[in-house]
mmCIF file of C-alpha atoms and ligand atoms in Angstrom:
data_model
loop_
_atom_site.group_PDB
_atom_site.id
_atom_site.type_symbol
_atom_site.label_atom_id
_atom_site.label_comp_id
_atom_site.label_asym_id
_atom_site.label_seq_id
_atom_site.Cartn_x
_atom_site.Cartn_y
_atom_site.Cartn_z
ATOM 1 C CA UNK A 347 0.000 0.000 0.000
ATOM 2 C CA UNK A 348 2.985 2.581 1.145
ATOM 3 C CA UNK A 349 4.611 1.705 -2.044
ATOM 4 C CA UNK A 350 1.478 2.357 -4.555
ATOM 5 C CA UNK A 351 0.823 5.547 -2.401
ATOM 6 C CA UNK A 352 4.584 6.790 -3.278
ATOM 7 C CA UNK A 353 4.205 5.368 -6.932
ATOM 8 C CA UNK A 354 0.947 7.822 -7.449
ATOM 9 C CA UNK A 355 2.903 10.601 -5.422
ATOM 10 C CA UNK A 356 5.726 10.334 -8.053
ATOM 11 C CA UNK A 357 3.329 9.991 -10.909
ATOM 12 C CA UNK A 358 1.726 13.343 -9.653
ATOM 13 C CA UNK A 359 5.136 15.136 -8.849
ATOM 14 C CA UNK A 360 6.162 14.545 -12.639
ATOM 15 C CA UNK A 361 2.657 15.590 -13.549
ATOM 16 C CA UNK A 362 3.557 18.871 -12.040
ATOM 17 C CA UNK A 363 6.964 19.292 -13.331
ATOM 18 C CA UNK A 364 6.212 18.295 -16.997
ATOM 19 C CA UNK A 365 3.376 20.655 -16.946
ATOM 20 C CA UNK A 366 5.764 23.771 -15.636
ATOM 21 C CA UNK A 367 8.734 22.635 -18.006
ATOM 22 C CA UNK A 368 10.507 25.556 -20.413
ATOM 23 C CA UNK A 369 13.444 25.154 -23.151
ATOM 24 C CA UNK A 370 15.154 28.297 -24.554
ATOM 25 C CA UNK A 371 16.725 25.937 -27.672
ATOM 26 C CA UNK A 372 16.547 23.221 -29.393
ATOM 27 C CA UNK A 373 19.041 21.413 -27.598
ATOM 28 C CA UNK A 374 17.314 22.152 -24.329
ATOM 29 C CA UNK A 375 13.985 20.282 -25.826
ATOM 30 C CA UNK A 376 16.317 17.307 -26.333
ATOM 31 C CA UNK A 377 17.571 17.174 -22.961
ATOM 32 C CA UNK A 378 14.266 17.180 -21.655
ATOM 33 C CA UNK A 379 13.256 14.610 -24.094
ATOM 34 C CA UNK A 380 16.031 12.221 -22.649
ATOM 35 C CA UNK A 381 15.671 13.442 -19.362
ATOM 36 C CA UNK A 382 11.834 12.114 -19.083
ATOM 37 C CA UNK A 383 11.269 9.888 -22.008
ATOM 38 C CA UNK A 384 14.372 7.806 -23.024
ATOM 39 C CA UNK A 385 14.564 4.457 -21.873
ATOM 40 C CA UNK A 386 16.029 5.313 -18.258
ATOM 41 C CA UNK A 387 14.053 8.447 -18.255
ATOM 42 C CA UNK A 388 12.391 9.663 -15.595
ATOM 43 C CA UNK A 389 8.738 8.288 -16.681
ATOM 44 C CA UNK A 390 10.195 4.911 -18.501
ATOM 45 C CA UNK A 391 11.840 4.192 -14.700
ATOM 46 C CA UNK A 392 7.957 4.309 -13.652
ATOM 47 C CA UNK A 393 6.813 1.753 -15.978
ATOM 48 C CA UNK A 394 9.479 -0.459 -15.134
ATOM 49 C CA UNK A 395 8.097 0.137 -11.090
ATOM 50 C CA UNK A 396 4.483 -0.035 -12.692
ATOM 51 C CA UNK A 397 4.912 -4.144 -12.348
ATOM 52 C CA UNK A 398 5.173 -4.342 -8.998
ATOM 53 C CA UNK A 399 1.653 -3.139 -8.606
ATOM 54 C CA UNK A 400 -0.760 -5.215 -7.557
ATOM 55 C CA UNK A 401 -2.973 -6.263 -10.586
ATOM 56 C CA UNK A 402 -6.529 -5.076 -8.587
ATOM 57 C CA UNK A 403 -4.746 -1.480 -8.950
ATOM 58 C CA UNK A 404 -3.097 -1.603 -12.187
ATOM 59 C CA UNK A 405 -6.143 -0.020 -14.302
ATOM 60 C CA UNK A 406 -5.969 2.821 -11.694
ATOM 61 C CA UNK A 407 -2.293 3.337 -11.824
ATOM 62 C CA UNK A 408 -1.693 2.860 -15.606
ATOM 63 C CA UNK A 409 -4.506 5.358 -16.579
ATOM 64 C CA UNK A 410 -2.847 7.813 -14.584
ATOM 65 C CA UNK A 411 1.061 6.730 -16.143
ATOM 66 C CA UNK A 412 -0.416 6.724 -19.304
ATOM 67 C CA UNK A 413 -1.822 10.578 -18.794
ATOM 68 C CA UNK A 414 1.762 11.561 -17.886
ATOM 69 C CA UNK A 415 3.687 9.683 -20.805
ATOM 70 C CA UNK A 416 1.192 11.522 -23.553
ATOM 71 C CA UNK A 417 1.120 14.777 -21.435
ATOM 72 C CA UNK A 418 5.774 14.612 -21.111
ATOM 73 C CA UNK A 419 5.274 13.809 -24.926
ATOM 74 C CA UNK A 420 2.647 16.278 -26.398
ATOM 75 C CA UNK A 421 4.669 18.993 -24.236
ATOM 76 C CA UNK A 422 8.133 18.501 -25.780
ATOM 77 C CA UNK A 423 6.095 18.248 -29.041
ATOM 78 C CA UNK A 424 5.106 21.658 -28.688
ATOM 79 C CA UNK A 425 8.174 23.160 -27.912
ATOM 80 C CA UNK A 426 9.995 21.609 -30.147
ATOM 81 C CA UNK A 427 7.914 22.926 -33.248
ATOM 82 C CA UNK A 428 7.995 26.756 -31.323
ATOM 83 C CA UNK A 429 11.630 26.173 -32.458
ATOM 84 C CA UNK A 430 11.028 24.407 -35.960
ATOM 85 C CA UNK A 431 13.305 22.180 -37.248
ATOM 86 C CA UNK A 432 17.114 22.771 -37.227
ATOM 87 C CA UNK A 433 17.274 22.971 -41.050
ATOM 88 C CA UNK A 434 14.144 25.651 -41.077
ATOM 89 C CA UNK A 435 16.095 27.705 -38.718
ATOM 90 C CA UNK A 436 19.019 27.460 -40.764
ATOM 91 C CA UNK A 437 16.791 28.347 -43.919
ATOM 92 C CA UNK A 438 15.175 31.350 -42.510
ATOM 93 C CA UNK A 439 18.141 32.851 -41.333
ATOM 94 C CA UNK A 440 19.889 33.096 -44.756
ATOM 95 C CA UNK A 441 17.001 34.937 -46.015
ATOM 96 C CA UNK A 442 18.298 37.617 -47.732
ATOM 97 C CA UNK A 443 14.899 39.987 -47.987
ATOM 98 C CA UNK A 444 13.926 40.043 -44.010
ATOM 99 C CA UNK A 445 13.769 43.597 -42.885
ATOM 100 C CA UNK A 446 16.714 44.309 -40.850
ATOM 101 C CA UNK A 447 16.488 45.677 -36.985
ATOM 102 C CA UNK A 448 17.437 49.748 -37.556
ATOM 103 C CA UNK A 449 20.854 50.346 -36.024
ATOM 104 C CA UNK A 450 22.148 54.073 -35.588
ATOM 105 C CA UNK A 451 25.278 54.446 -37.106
ATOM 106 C CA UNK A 452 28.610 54.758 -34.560
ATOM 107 C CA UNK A 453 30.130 58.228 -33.588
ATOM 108 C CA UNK A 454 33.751 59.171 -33.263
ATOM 109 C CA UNK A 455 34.667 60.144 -29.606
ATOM 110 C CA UNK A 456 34.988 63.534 -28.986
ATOM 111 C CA UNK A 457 38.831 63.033 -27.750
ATOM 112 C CA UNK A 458 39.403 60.966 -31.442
ATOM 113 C CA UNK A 459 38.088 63.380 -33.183
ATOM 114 C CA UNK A 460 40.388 66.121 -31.898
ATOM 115 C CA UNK A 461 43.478 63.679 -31.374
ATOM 116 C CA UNK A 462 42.870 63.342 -35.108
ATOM 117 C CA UNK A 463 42.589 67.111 -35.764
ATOM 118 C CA UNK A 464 46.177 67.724 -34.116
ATOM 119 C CA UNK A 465 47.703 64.968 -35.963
ATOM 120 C CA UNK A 466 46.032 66.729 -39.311
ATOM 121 C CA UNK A 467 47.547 70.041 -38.271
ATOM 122 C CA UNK A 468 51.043 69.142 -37.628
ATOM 123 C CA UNK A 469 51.173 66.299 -40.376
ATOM 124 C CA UNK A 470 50.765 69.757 -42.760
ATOM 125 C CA UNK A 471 53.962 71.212 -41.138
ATOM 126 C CA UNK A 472 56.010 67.829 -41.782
ATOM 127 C CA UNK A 473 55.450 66.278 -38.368
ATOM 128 C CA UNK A 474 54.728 62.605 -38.647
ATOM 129 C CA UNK A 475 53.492 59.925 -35.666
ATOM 130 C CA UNK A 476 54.156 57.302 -33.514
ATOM 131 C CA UNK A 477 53.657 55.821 -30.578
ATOM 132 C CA UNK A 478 54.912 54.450 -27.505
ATOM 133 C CA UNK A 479 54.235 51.554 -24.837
ATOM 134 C CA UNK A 480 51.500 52.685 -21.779
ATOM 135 C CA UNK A 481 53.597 50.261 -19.274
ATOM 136 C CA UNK A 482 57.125 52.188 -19.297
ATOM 137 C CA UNK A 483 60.501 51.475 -17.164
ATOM 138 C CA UNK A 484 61.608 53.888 -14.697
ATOM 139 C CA UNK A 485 64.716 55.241 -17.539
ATOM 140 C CA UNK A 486 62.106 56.234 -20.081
ATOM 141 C CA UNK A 487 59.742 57.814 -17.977
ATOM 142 C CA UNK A 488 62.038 59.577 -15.479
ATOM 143 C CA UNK A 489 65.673 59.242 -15.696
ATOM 144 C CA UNK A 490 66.533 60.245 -19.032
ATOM 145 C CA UNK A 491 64.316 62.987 -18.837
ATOM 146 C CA UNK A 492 66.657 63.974 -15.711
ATOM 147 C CA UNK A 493 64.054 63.148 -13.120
ATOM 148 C CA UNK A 494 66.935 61.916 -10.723
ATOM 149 C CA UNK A 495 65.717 59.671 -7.903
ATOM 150 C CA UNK A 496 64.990 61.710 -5.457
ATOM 151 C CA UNK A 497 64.157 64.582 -7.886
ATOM 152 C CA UNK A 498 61.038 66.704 -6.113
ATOM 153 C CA UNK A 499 59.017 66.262 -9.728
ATOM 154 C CA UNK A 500 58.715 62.607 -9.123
ATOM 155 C CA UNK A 501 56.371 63.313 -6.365
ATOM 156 C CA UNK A 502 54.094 65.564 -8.520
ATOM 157 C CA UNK A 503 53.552 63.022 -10.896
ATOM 158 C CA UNK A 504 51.289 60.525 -8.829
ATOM 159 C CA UNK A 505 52.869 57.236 -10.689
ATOM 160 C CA UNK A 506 50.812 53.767 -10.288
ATOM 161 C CA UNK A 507 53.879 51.628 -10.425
ATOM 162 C CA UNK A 508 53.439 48.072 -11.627
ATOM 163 C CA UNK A 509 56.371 46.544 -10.093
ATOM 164 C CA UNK A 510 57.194 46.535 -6.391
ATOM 165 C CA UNK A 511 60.852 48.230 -6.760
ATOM 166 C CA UNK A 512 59.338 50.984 -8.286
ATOM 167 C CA UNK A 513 60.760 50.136 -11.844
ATOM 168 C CA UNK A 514 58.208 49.607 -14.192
ATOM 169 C CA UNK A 515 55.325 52.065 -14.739
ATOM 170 C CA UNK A 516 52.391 53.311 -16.423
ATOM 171 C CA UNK A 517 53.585 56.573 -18.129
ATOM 172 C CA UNK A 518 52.636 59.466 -16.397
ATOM 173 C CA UNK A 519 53.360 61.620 -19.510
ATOM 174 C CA UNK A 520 54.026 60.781 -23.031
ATOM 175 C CA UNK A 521 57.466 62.421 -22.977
ATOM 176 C CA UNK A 522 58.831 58.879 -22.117
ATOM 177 C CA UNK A 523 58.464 58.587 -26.529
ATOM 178 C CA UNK A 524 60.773 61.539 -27.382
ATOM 179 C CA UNK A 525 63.220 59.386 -25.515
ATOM 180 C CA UNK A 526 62.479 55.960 -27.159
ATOM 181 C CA UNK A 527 62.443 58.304 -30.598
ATOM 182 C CA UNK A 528 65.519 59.227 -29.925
ATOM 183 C CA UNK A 529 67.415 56.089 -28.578
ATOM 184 C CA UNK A 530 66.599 54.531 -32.530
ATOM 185 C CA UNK A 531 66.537 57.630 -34.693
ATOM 186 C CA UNK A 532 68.758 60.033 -36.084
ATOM 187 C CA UNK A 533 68.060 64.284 -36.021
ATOM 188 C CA UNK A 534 66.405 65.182 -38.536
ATOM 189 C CA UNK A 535 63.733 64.322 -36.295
ATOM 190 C CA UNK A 536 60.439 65.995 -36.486
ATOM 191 C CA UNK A 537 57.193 63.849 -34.969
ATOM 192 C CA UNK A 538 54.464 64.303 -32.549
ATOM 193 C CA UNK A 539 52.892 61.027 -30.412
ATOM 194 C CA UNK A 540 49.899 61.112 -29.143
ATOM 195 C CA UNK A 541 48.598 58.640 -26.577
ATOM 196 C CA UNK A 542 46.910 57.562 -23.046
ATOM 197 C CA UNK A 543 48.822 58.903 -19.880
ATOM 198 C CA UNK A 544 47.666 57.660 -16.134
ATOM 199 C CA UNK A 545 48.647 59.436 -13.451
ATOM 200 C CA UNK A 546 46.750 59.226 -9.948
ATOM 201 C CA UNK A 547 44.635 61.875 -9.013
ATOM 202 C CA UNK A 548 41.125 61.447 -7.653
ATOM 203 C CA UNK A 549 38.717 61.927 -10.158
ATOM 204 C CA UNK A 550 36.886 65.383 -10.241
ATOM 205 C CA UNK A 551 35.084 67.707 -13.547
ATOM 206 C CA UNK A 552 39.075 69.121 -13.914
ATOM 207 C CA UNK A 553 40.959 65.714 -13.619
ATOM 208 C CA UNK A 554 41.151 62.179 -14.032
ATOM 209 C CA UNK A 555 43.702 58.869 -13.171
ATOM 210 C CA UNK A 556 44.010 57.941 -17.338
ATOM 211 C CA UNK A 557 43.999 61.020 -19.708
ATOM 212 C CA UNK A 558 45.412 61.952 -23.179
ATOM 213 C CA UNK A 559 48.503 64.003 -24.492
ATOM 214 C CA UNK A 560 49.798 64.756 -28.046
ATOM 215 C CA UNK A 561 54.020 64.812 -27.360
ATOM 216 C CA UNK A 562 55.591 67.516 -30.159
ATOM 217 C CA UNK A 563 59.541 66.912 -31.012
ATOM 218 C CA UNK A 564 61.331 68.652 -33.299
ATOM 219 C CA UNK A 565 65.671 67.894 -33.460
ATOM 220 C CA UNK A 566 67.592 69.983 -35.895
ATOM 221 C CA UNK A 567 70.856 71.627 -36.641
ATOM 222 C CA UNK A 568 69.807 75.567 -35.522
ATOM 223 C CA UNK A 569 66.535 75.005 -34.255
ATOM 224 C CA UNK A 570 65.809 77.819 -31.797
ATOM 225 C CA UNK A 571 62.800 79.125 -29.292
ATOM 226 C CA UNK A 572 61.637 81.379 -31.840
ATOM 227 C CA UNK A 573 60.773 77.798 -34.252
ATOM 228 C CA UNK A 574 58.978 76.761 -31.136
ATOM 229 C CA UNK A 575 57.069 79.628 -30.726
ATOM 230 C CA UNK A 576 55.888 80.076 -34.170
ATOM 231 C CA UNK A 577 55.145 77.034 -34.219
ATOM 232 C CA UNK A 578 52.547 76.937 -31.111
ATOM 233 C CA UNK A 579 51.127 80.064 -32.992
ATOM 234 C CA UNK A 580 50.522 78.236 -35.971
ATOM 235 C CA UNK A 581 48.586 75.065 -34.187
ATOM 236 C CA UNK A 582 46.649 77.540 -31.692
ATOM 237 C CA UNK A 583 45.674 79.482 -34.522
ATOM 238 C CA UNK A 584 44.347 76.666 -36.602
ATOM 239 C CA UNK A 585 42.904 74.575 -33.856
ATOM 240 C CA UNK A 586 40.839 77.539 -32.455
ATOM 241 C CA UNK A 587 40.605 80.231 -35.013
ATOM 242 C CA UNK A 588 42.432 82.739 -36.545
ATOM 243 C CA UNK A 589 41.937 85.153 -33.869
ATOM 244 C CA UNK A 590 43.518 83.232 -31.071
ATOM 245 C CA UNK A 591 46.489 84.664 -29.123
ATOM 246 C CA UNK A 592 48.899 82.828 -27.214
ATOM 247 C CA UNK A 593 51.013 83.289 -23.915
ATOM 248 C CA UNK A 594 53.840 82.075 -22.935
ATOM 249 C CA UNK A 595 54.591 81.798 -19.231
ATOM 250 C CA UNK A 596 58.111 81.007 -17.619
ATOM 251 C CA UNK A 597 58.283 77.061 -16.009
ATOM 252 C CA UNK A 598 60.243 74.481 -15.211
ATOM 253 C CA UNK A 599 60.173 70.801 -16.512
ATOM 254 C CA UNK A 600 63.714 68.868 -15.870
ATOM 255 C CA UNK A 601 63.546 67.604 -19.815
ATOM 256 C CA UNK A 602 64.072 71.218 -20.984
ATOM 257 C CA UNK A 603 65.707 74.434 -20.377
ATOM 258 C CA UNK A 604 64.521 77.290 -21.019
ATOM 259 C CA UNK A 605 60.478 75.878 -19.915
ATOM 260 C CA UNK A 606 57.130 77.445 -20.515
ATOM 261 C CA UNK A 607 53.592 77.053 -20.239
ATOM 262 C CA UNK A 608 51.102 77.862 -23.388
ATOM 263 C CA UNK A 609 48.001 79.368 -22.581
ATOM 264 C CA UNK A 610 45.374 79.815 -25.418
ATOM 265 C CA UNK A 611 42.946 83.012 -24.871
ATOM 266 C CA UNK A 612 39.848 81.728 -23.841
ATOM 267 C CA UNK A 613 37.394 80.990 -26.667
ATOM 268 C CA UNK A 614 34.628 80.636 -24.906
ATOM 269 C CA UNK A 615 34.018 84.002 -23.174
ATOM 270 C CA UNK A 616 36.615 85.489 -25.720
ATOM 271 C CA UNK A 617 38.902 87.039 -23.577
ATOM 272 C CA UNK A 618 36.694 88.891 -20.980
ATOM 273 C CA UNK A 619 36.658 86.490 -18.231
ATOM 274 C CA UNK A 620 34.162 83.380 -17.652
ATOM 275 C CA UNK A 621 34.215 80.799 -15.341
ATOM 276 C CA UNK A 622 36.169 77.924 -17.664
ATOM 277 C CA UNK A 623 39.446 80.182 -18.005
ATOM 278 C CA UNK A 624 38.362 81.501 -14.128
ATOM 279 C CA UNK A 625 37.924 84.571 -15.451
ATOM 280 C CA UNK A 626 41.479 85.519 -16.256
ATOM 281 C CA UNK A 627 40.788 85.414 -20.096
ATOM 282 C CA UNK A 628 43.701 82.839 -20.621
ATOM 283 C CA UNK A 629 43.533 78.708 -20.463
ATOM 284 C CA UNK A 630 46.605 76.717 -20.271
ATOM 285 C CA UNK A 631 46.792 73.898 -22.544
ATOM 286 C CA UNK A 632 50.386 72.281 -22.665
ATOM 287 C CA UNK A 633 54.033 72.673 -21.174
ATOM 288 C CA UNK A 634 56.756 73.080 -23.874
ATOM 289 C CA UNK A 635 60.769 74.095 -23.873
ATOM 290 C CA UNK A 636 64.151 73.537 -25.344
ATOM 291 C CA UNK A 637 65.230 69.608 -25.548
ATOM 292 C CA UNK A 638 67.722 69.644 -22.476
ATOM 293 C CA UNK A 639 71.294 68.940 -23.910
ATOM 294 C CA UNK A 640 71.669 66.551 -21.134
ATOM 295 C CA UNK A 641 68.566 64.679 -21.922
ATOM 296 C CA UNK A 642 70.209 64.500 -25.852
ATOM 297 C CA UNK A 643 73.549 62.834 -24.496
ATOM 298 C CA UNK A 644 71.532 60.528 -22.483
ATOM 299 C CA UNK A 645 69.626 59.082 -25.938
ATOM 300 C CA UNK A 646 73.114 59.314 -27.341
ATOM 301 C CA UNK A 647 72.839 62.395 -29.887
ATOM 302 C CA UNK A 648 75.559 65.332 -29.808
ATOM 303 C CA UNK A 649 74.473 68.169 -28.005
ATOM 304 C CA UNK A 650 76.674 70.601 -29.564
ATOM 305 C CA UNK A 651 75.421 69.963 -33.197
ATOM 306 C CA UNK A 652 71.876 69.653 -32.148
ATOM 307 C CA UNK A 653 69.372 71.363 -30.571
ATOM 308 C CA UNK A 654 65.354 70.965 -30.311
ATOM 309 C CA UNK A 655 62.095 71.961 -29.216
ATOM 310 C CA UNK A 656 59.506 69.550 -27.268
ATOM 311 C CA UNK A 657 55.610 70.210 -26.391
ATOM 312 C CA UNK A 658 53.504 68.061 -24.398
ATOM 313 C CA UNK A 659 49.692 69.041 -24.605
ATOM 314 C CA UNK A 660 46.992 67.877 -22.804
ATOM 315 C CA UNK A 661 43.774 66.537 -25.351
ATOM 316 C CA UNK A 662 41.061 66.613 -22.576
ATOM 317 C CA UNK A 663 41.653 70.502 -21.957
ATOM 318 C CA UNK A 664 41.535 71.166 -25.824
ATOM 319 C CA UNK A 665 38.809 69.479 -26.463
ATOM 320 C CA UNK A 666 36.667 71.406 -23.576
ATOM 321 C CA UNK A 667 37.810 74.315 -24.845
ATOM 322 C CA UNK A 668 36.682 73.490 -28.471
ATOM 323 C CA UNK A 669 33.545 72.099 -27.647
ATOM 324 C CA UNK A 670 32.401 74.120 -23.953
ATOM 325 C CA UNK A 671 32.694 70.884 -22.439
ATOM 326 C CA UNK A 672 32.259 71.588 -18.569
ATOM 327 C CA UNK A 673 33.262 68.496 -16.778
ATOM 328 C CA UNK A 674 35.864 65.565 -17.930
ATOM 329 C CA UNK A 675 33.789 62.780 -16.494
ATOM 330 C CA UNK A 676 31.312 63.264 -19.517
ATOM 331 C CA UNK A 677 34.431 61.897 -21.546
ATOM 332 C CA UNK A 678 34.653 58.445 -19.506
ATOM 333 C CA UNK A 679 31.261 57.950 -19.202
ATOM 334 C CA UNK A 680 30.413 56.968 -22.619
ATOM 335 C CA UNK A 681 26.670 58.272 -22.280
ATOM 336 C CA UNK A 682 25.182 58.296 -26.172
ATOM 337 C CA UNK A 683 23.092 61.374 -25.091
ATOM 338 C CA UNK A 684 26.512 63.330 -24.825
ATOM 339 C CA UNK A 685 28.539 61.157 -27.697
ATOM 340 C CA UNK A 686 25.632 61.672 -30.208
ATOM 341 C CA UNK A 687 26.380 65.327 -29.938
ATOM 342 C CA UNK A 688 29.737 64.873 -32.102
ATOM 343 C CA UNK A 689 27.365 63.255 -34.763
ATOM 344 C CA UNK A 690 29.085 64.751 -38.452
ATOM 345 C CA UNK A 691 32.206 65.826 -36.964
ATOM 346 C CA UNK A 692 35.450 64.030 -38.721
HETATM 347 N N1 LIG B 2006 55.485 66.040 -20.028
HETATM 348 C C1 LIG B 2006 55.050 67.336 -19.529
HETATM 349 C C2 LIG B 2006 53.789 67.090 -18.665
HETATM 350 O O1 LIG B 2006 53.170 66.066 -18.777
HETATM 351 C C3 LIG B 2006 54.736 68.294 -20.642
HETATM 352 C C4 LIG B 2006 55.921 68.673 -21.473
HETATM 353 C C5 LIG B 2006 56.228 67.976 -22.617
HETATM 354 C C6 LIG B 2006 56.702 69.763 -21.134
HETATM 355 C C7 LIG B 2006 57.319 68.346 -23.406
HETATM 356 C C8 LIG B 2006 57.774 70.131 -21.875
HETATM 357 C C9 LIG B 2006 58.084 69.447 -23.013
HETATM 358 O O2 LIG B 2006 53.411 67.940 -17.886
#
């Protein structure tokens, strides 16, 4: 008696389940279908029990057994033909006239786009690319640049090392390519490289831990501030309009001697004062200076026959400028409500 009442309980239990059972593939239907209905399936294992019961309750039983075999098998029925066949599938997704889902066409990131415009505007003054490694080693990064170990502009340059001793990096600026430039080529050497710099900084609307720079270098016989300057004319003047100025403020950098700072006049407020330049009329947008003749002996090129000019700018702060972007974040955040704005732009 215990045993038929358990043998009705399963028979009821499976009733349930089959009746509550969902496949997401056509594979999944054929699990099922093994799972329940192949020969040690769950409901074949049931009519191999179904002998044991005593022939008075056999009609009882088997009417019940037989429910759940037709119901297991008119289920996976149905859900295998809400799939179709493998080969129908196959069919109807080679059809070459179904209407295809509407996808809005990619835009270029605002930081691309203007990485792209500085390459465009020194590649027309004879300044080619290239590019360096993000994870650098202590000598390109700091040491022949003249950042000596305990040099004080270590410390302002919030470096994530990667290595315990301190050794290996992730470039804090890309200056650490003039150097590599220099180590394998020979003056005339007249490039910019652009790339991704990390330094670490808590995040805020006027700085983050990964940003972008565009490195200038320019090694000649003769090449003097004045080539420097005129040059940072020419690229202000064509990246914001002809009727930019520039300033040039004293600064140090241990890579070059004499150092300055280029601020653009503000663009946004013109010149009068407005709370992106802080209303001093001017923004700063890159450090820049004569190649230190120590830093040239270091990459093995003769200080006394040439001399260079070197520019580091910052693409983040250009790009708010350009476009009256208030707050870096909106560049990491990858919102389309903010990308689609740059919709048409090259
Ligand atoms: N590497 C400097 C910085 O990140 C910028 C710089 C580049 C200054 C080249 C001078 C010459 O602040």
């Amino acid at each position: 008696m215990t045993q038929l009442s358990t043998m009705k309980e399963r028979i009821d239990r499976l009733l349930a389940e089959v009746d509550s059972i969902k496949a997401v593939s056509l594979d999944e239907v054929e699990q099922l279908r093994i799972k329940y209905l192949s020969k040690k399936g769950l409901v074949s294992v049931l009519f191999d029990d179904f002998k044991t019961v005593p022939s008075e309750k056999k009609r009882e039983v088997g009417q019940i057994l037989n429910e759940l075999k037709n119901k297991a098998q008119l289920k996976l029925d149905e859900l295998k033909s809400a799939f179709g066949s493998k080969e129908e599938n196959q069919v109807s997704s080679l059809d070459p006239t179904r209407p295809v889902d509407h996808m809005e066409p990619g835009t270029r990131h605002p930081l691309s786009i203007v990485r792209n415009q500085i390459i465009e505007i020194f590649g027309r003054i004879g300044f080619t690319v290239a590019q360096g490694p993000e994870i650098e080693d202590d000598w390109h990064n700091f040491s022949a640049l003249n950042f000596t170990a305990d040099h004080p502009a270590r410390d302002m340059q919030d470096t994530f090392f990667i290595t315990e001793d301190s050794g290996i990096l992730l470039r804090t600026h890309t200056s650490s390519v003039q150097i590599r430039t220099m180590e394998t080529r020979k003056p005339p050497i007249r490039m910019i490289f652009p790339g991704r710099v990390f330094r670490n900084e808590a995040i805020s609307a006027r700085a983050h831990c990964i940003f972008h720079q565009v490195e200038g270098l320019y090694l000649d016989k003769h090449v003097s501030f004045a080539d420097l300057k005129q040059t940072l004319i020419y690229f202000a003047k064509e990246m914001f309009g002809e009727q930019t100025k520039i300033r040039l403020r004293p600064s140090y950098f241990p890579f070059t001697e004499p150092s300055g700072e280029m601020d653009v006049s503000c663009n946004i407020c013109g010149g009068t004062g407005c709370n992106i330049c802080k209303y001093t009329g001017w923004v700063e947008i890159l450090g820049c200076g004569m190649v230190d003749p120590h830093v040239l002996e270091n990459c093995g090129i003769d200080s006394t026959v040439y001399t260079g000019f070197a520019f580091g700018m910052g693409i983040e702060r250009i790009t708010m400028l350009k476009y009256q972007i208030k707050d870096l974040r909106l560049f990491f955040e990858n919102d389309v409500r903010f990308l689609r704005q740059f919709t048409g732009a090259k």
